[in-house]
Short mmCIF file of C-alpha atoms in Angstrom, two decimals:
data_model
loop_
_atom_site.label_atom_id
_atom_site.label_comp_id
_atom_site.label_asym_id
_atom_site.label_seq_id
_atom_site.Cartn_x
_atom_site.Cartn_y
_atom_site.Cartn_z
CA MET A 56 -12.28 -8.49 20.52
CA THR A 57 -13.53 -7.16 16.87
CA VAL A 58 -11.56 -8.31 13.90
CA ALA A 59 -10.11 -4.82 13.72
CA ASP A 60 -8.61 -5.01 17.08
CA TYR A 61 -7.18 -8.52 16.48
CA MET A 62 -5.65 -7.45 13.21
CA ALA A 63 -4.12 -4.60 14.81
CA ALA A 64 -2.62 -5.94 17.60
CA ALA A 65 -1.24 -8.82 15.82
CA ASN A 66 0.57 -6.91 13.33
CA ALA A 67 2.13 -4.51 15.65
CA HIS A 68 3.96 -7.55 17.11
CA TYR A 69 4.44 -9.30 13.93
CA TYR A 70 6.44 -6.02 12.39
CA ALA A 71 8.08 -4.84 15.57
CA THR A 72 9.85 -8.17 15.92
CA ARG A 73 11.13 -9.18 12.62
CA ASP A 74 11.89 -8.38 8.91
CA PRO A 75 9.35 -10.03 7.24
CA LEU A 76 10.26 -9.68 3.48
CA GLY A 77 12.79 -11.74 1.19
CA THR A 78 13.17 -15.35 0.43
CA ALA A 79 13.89 -15.82 4.04
CA GLY A 80 10.84 -14.28 5.59
CA ASP A 81 7.36 -14.15 4.80
CA PHE A 82 6.55 -12.40 1.66
CA THR A 83 8.28 -10.33 -1.30
CA THR A 84 7.08 -7.15 -2.40
CA ALA A 85 7.77 -5.36 -5.60
CA PRO A 86 10.60 -3.04 -5.17
CA GLU A 87 12.24 -6.45 -3.46
CA ILE A 88 11.43 -8.48 -6.88
CA SER A 89 13.13 -5.83 -9.37
CA GLN A 90 15.33 -2.23 -9.06
CA MET A 91 12.66 -1.38 -12.24
CA PHE A 92 9.85 -0.63 -10.25
CA GLY A 93 11.23 1.48 -7.64
CA GLU A 94 13.30 3.16 -10.71
CA LEU A 95 9.81 3.90 -12.60
CA ILE A 96 8.38 5.48 -9.65
CA GLY A 97 10.80 7.61 -9.36
CA VAL A 98 10.83 8.73 -13.05
CA TRP A 99 7.27 9.19 -12.36
CA ILE A 100 7.88 11.71 -9.41
CA ALA A 101 10.65 13.38 -11.27
CA ASP A 102 8.46 14.04 -14.22
CA LEU A 103 5.48 15.25 -11.99
CA TRP A 104 7.94 17.67 -10.28
CA SER A 105 9.36 18.87 -13.50
CA ARG A 106 6.18 19.94 -14.92
CA ALA A 107 4.68 21.31 -11.53
CA GLY A 108 7.70 23.70 -11.98
CA SER A 109 10.56 21.81 -10.33
CA PRO A 110 9.48 23.22 -6.62
CA SER A 111 11.25 22.13 -3.28
CA PHE A 112 9.42 19.03 -1.92
CA ARG A 113 9.98 16.52 0.44
CA TYR A 114 9.84 12.73 -0.19
CA VAL A 115 7.59 10.78 2.18
CA GLU A 116 6.82 6.81 1.97
CA LEU A 117 4.08 4.94 4.07
CA GLY A 118 5.25 1.98 5.60
CA PRO A 119 8.68 1.94 3.44
CA GLY A 120 9.89 -1.91 4.11
CA ARG A 121 13.44 -2.21 4.06
CA GLY A 122 14.07 1.32 2.24
CA THR A 123 14.49 -0.39 -1.41
CA LEU A 124 11.64 1.44 -2.90
CA ALA A 125 13.19 4.66 -1.39
CA ALA A 126 16.79 4.16 -2.77
CA ASP A 127 15.88 3.21 -6.39
CA ALA A 128 13.14 6.14 -6.64
CA LEU A 129 15.40 8.65 -5.27
CA ARG A 130 18.31 7.07 -7.64
CA ALA A 131 16.50 7.46 -10.40
CA ALA A 132 14.84 10.68 -9.87
CA SER A 133 18.22 12.36 -9.22
CA ARG A 134 19.10 11.68 -12.64
CA PHE A 135 16.81 14.22 -13.91
CA GLY A 136 17.73 16.69 -11.16
CA CYS A 137 15.13 15.84 -9.21
CA VAL A 138 16.45 15.77 -5.39
CA PRO A 139 14.02 16.17 -2.41
CA ALA A 140 14.92 18.70 0.16
CA GLY A 141 14.14 15.71 2.84
CA ILE A 142 13.34 12.07 3.10
CA HIS A 143 10.70 11.03 5.76
CA LEU A 144 9.81 7.73 6.37
CA VAL A 145 6.61 6.96 8.20
CA GLU A 146 7.49 3.52 10.33
CA THR A 147 6.52 2.19 13.42
CA SER A 148 8.97 -1.38 13.55
CA PRO A 149 12.58 -0.87 15.23
CA THR A 150 13.69 -3.52 12.84
CA LEU A 151 12.59 -1.89 9.63
CA ARG A 152 13.44 1.34 10.93
CA ALA A 153 17.26 0.29 11.25
CA ALA A 154 17.10 -1.57 7.70
CA GLN A 155 15.80 1.89 6.32
CA SER A 156 18.76 4.13 8.24
CA ALA A 157 21.05 1.89 7.17
CA ARG A 158 20.18 2.15 3.57
CA LEU A 159 18.64 5.68 3.68
CA PRO A 160 21.22 7.73 6.29
CA ALA A 161 19.60 10.84 5.86
CA ALA A 162 16.12 9.87 6.55
CA GLU A 163 13.99 10.96 9.14
CA HIS A 164 11.38 8.50 10.76
CA HIS A 165 8.05 9.70 11.92
CA ASP A 166 5.29 7.48 13.76
CA GLU A 167 2.35 9.10 12.18
CA VAL A 168 1.12 11.17 9.17
CA ASP A 169 0.00 14.15 11.22
CA ALA A 170 4.18 14.38 12.53
CA LEU A 171 5.38 14.80 8.64
CA PRO A 172 6.97 18.55 7.98
CA ASP A 173 4.92 21.40 6.92
CA ASP A 174 6.63 23.72 5.42
CA ALA A 175 6.96 22.30 1.56
CA PRO A 176 4.84 20.15 -0.99
CA LEU A 177 4.71 16.32 -0.04
CA VAL A 178 5.23 13.61 -2.54
CA ILE A 179 3.91 10.61 -0.73
CA VAL A 180 4.49 7.06 -1.88
CA ALA A 181 2.17 4.29 0.01
CA ASN A 182 3.29 0.86 -1.61
CA GLU A 183 1.81 -2.20 0.26
CA PHE A 184 1.11 -0.05 3.21
CA PHE A 185 -2.58 0.14 3.47
CA ASP A 186 -3.30 -3.78 2.93
CA ALA A 187 -1.82 -4.39 6.30
CA LEU A 188 -4.22 -1.47 8.17
CA PRO A 189 -6.81 -3.25 10.43
CA ILE A 190 -10.43 -3.79 9.00
CA HIS A 191 -13.57 -4.41 10.47
CA GLN A 192 -15.52 -7.14 9.16
CA TYR A 193 -19.54 -7.21 9.57
CA VAL A 194 -21.36 -10.60 9.00
CA LYS A 195 -25.31 -10.91 8.08
CA THR A 196 -27.20 -13.35 10.20
CA LYS A 197 -30.83 -14.13 10.68
CA SER A 198 -31.17 -11.11 13.12
CA GLY A 199 -29.40 -8.53 10.94
CA TRP A 200 -25.73 -7.47 10.52
CA ARG A 201 -23.63 -8.08 13.28
CA GLU A 202 -19.44 -7.19 13.73
CA ARG A 203 -17.63 -10.03 13.31
CA MET A 204 -15.20 -10.69 16.41
CA VAL A 205 -12.40 -13.06 17.54
CA GLU A 206 -13.23 -15.63 20.37
CA ARG A 207 -10.80 -18.15 22.32
CA SER A 208 -12.12 -21.40 22.82
CA SER A 209 -10.63 -24.72 23.56
CA ASP A 210 -9.54 -25.29 19.96
CA GLY A 211 -7.87 -21.99 20.02
CA LEU A 212 -9.34 -18.54 18.14
CA ALA A 213 -11.95 -18.39 15.71
CA PRO A 214 -14.05 -15.68 14.16
CA ILE A 215 -17.73 -15.68 15.38
CA ALA A 216 -20.61 -12.95 14.92
CA GLY A 217 -20.93 -10.66 18.04
CA ASP A 218 -24.32 -9.78 19.70
CA ILE A 219 -24.63 -6.23 18.83
CA PRO A 220 -26.45 -5.08 16.06
CA ALA A 221 -24.73 -3.40 13.43
CA ASP A 222 -26.80 -2.56 10.11
CA ASP A 223 -25.70 1.02 10.32
CA ALA A 224 -22.15 0.36 9.86
CA VAL A 225 -22.79 -1.54 6.67
CA PRO A 226 -22.69 0.46 3.19
CA ALA A 227 -26.52 1.09 1.74
CA GLY A 228 -25.73 -0.57 -1.14
CA LEU A 229 -24.54 -3.90 0.47
CA SER A 230 -27.06 -4.34 3.09
CA ASP A 231 -29.74 -6.54 1.50
CA ARG A 232 -27.03 -9.27 0.67
CA PRO A 233 -27.91 -12.94 1.98
CA ASP A 234 -26.94 -14.25 5.10
CA GLY A 235 -23.71 -15.51 5.49
CA THR A 236 -22.44 -12.62 3.77
CA ILE A 237 -19.50 -10.51 4.99
CA VAL A 238 -18.79 -6.86 4.41
CA GLU A 239 -15.13 -5.03 5.33
CA THR A 240 -14.72 -1.46 5.99
CA THR A 241 -11.32 0.34 6.82
CA PRO A 242 -12.18 3.67 8.79
CA VAL A 243 -8.39 3.46 10.09
CA SER A 244 -7.37 3.27 6.05
CA ALA A 245 -9.97 6.19 5.33
CA ALA A 246 -8.64 8.15 8.17
CA ILE A 247 -5.21 8.25 6.95
CA MET A 248 -6.05 8.85 3.15
CA GLN A 249 -7.90 11.81 4.45
CA ARG A 250 -5.00 13.27 6.37
CA CYS A 251 -2.29 12.73 3.43
CA ALA A 252 -5.11 14.72 1.02
CA LEU A 253 -5.37 17.40 3.50
CA ARG A 254 -1.68 17.93 3.65
CA ILE A 255 -1.11 17.56 -0.09
CA ALA A 256 -4.18 20.32 -0.74
CA ARG A 257 -2.61 22.75 1.58
CA GLN A 258 1.14 22.17 1.00
CA GLY A 259 1.20 20.86 -2.56
CA GLY A 260 2.54 17.55 -3.87
CA ALA A 261 0.76 14.60 -4.85
CA MET A 262 0.32 10.86 -3.56
CA LEU A 263 0.59 7.43 -5.13
CA VAL A 264 -0.98 4.42 -3.81
CA ILE A 265 -0.04 0.81 -4.84
CA ASP A 266 -1.86 -2.11 -3.42
CA TYR A 267 -3.54 -5.29 -3.95
CA GLY A 268 -7.54 -4.83 -4.12
CA TYR A 269 -10.74 -3.93 -5.69
CA SER A 270 -13.02 -0.59 -6.91
CA GLY A 271 -15.93 -1.38 -4.29
CA PRO A 272 -18.27 -1.33 -2.96
CA ALA A 273 -18.21 -5.32 -2.48
CA ALA A 274 -18.99 -7.97 -0.20
CA GLY A 275 -16.42 -10.66 0.89
CA ASP A 276 -13.71 -11.88 3.27
CA THR A 277 -10.37 -10.84 2.21
CA LEU A 278 -8.63 -11.30 5.50
CA GLN A 279 -5.70 -13.54 4.86
CA ALA A 280 -2.14 -14.63 6.53
CA VAL A 281 1.05 -15.20 4.74
CA LYS A 282 3.87 -17.46 6.22
CA ALA A 283 6.99 -18.51 4.71
CA HIS A 284 5.16 -17.29 1.16
CA GLN A 285 2.31 -19.65 2.11
CA PHE A 286 -1.48 -18.78 2.79
CA ALA A 287 -1.83 -19.72 6.19
CA ASN A 288 -4.70 -19.45 8.86
CA PRO A 289 -5.33 -15.69 10.00
CA PHE A 290 -6.36 -17.05 13.46
CA ALA A 291 -3.77 -19.68 14.16
CA GLU A 292 -0.47 -17.62 15.21
CA PRO A 293 -1.29 -14.44 15.77
CA GLY A 294 1.53 -11.86 15.81
CA GLU A 295 3.38 -14.67 14.06
CA VAL A 296 2.15 -14.14 10.47
CA ASP A 297 1.69 -11.20 8.05
CA LEU A 298 -1.95 -10.14 8.23
CA THR A 299 -3.25 -8.24 5.26
CA ALA A 300 -6.72 -7.40 3.46
CA HIS A 301 -7.85 -6.58 0.18
CA VAL A 302 -7.82 -2.28 -0.37
CA ASP A 303 -10.82 -1.00 -1.45
CA PHE A 304 -9.56 1.84 -3.97
CA THR A 305 -13.21 3.67 -3.76
CA THR A 306 -12.92 3.76 -0.16
CA LEU A 307 -9.45 5.75 -0.61
CA ALA A 308 -10.76 7.95 -3.10
CA GLU A 309 -14.01 9.21 -1.23
CA ALA A 310 -11.87 9.71 1.86
CA ALA A 311 -9.67 12.16 0.08
CA ARG A 312 -11.91 13.60 -2.07
CA PRO A 313 -13.23 16.34 0.72
CA ALA A 314 -9.88 17.96 0.65
CA GLY A 315 -10.28 19.37 -2.96
CA VAL A 316 -7.19 17.30 -4.36
CA ALA A 317 -7.59 16.00 -8.21
CA ILE A 318 -8.20 12.12 -8.12
CA SER A 319 -7.22 9.89 -10.91
CA SER A 320 -8.54 6.78 -12.28
CA VAL A 321 -7.86 3.32 -10.93
CA VAL A 322 -5.57 1.47 -13.01
CA THR A 323 -3.65 -1.96 -12.76
CA GLN A 324 0.02 -2.30 -11.79
CA GLY A 325 0.59 -3.93 -15.16
CA GLU A 326 -0.82 -1.22 -17.41
CA TRP A 327 0.86 1.53 -15.34
CA LEU A 328 4.10 0.12 -15.64
CA LYS A 329 4.16 -0.15 -19.11
CA ARG A 330 2.68 3.19 -19.47
CA ILE A 331 5.79 4.48 -17.75
CA GLY A 332 8.24 2.65 -19.48
CA ILE A 333 9.15 -0.75 -17.69
CA ASP A 334 9.90 -2.33 -21.35
CA ALA A 335 12.06 0.59 -22.08
CA ARG A 336 14.31 0.47 -19.10
CA LEU A 337 14.36 -3.48 -19.36
CA ALA A 338 15.86 -3.15 -22.98
CA SER A 339 18.24 -0.59 -21.22
CA LEU A 340 19.28 -2.95 -18.30
CA SER A 341 19.49 -6.32 -20.53
CA ASN A 342 21.62 -4.18 -23.04
CA ALA A 343 23.86 -3.54 -20.20
CA ALA A 344 24.28 -6.56 -19.02
CA PRO A 345 23.18 -9.25 -21.33
CA GLU A 346 23.92 -12.02 -18.93
CA ARG A 347 21.08 -11.07 -16.57
CA ALA A 348 18.55 -10.50 -19.73
CA ASP A 349 16.58 -13.61 -18.74
CA ASP A 350 16.42 -12.87 -14.97
CA LEU A 351 15.35 -9.06 -15.94
CA LYS A 352 12.52 -10.22 -17.96
CA GLY A 353 11.31 -12.89 -15.37
CA GLN A 354 11.03 -9.87 -12.96
CA ARG A 355 9.54 -7.60 -15.48
CA ASP A 356 6.63 -10.52 -16.18
CA ARG A 357 6.07 -10.76 -12.54
CA LEU A 358 5.37 -6.99 -11.81
CA VAL A 359 2.99 -6.72 -14.96
CA GLY A 360 2.05 -10.37 -15.90
CA ALA A 361 -1.92 -10.61 -15.42
CA ASP A 362 -1.42 -13.94 -13.71
CA ALA A 363 1.61 -12.50 -11.27
CA MET A 364 1.06 -9.13 -10.04
CA GLY A 365 -0.04 -7.18 -13.01
CA LYS A 366 -4.08 -7.18 -12.61
CA LEU A 367 -4.59 -7.81 -8.88
CA PHE A 368 -2.47 -4.98 -7.74
CA LYS A 369 -3.21 -1.46 -8.80
CA LEU A 370 -2.71 2.33 -8.59
CA ILE A 371 -4.50 5.61 -7.66
CA ALA A 372 -3.00 8.87 -7.46
CA ILE A 373 -4.02 12.28 -6.06
CA THR A 374 -2.62 15.72 -6.56
CA ALA A 375 -2.62 19.21 -4.99
CA PRO A 376 -4.83 21.83 -6.99
CA GLY A 377 -2.77 23.29 -9.67
CA TRP A 378 -0.29 20.97 -10.21
CA PRO A 379 -0.38 18.66 -13.36
CA ALA A 380 -1.87 15.54 -13.75
CA PRO A 381 0.38 12.29 -12.94
CA ALA A 382 1.38 10.29 -15.50
CA GLY A 383 0.37 6.41 -16.32
CA PHE A 384 -3.21 7.09 -15.59
CA THR A 385 -4.47 8.53 -18.79
CA GLY A 386 -2.37 6.84 -21.05
CA ASP A 387 0.37 9.29 -21.66
CA ALA A 388 3.73 8.05 -20.96
CA ALA A 389 6.09 9.72 -18.58
#
């Protein structure tokens, strides 16, 4: 099967059968590291909503984990009178849906973006969502580009070059790379981004994407597996490890562009959080609980440090025509 089909099948089983988050799971996301992360997203939403004229809107999150980000963001936004008309979570895992419902009893679940309501502007948050979507990989061989496949042998599963020519699938700017080069494409991610952008263009609102990745086009094998907070072989235990790949933010931007939405620059997570006010929030929390000051400072450093999440993780935002520019992407504080 293709790497994309393998990744889709393995992750479908993985997420349907466990809660992978936290110290007892396989990985930890930014909302689980610190309440400051979700709170600042809530401040960002409230600021944008206020400058847009305080319209009725629906909060949407794609792949919302345990619901931690949504709970923190909505709590912070409500302090400014920003309360959504509904909470909508796009999630297919029964295990995670249960955790989300416990934290957000009023939330409605959806299997896909197309099922979201169409009666109000949408503010969509996607934190570490696109990295788990399937990628196609293409490898340059002496005979040209071939799609990378996963093959079963007596030694287990392993990636190999397929037989069918795939030169047309490789972006033109990367097609002349040397033999052995791997190039990734993400049509599923592009399709979902396009659907979100079309909804926002039609209904109003905004979308904030946070993930680890790069601005392409670029070559390289970024498929990785994590188990118990350690890197693992992506092909060793299908369905028992978390499979992800780095997100190409250029692909996401280009997918959204035809909808006519405004597209922000790409900024690093560390820079964005500092622009939005993480240091002021750190000071406030530390003053309220001095005994937690060191722990809070450690959380802040994990989120913004260049040697932690601050540089690898990036953000991009899209906004509906007529909506104000989102904070944090031009250097302006919220």
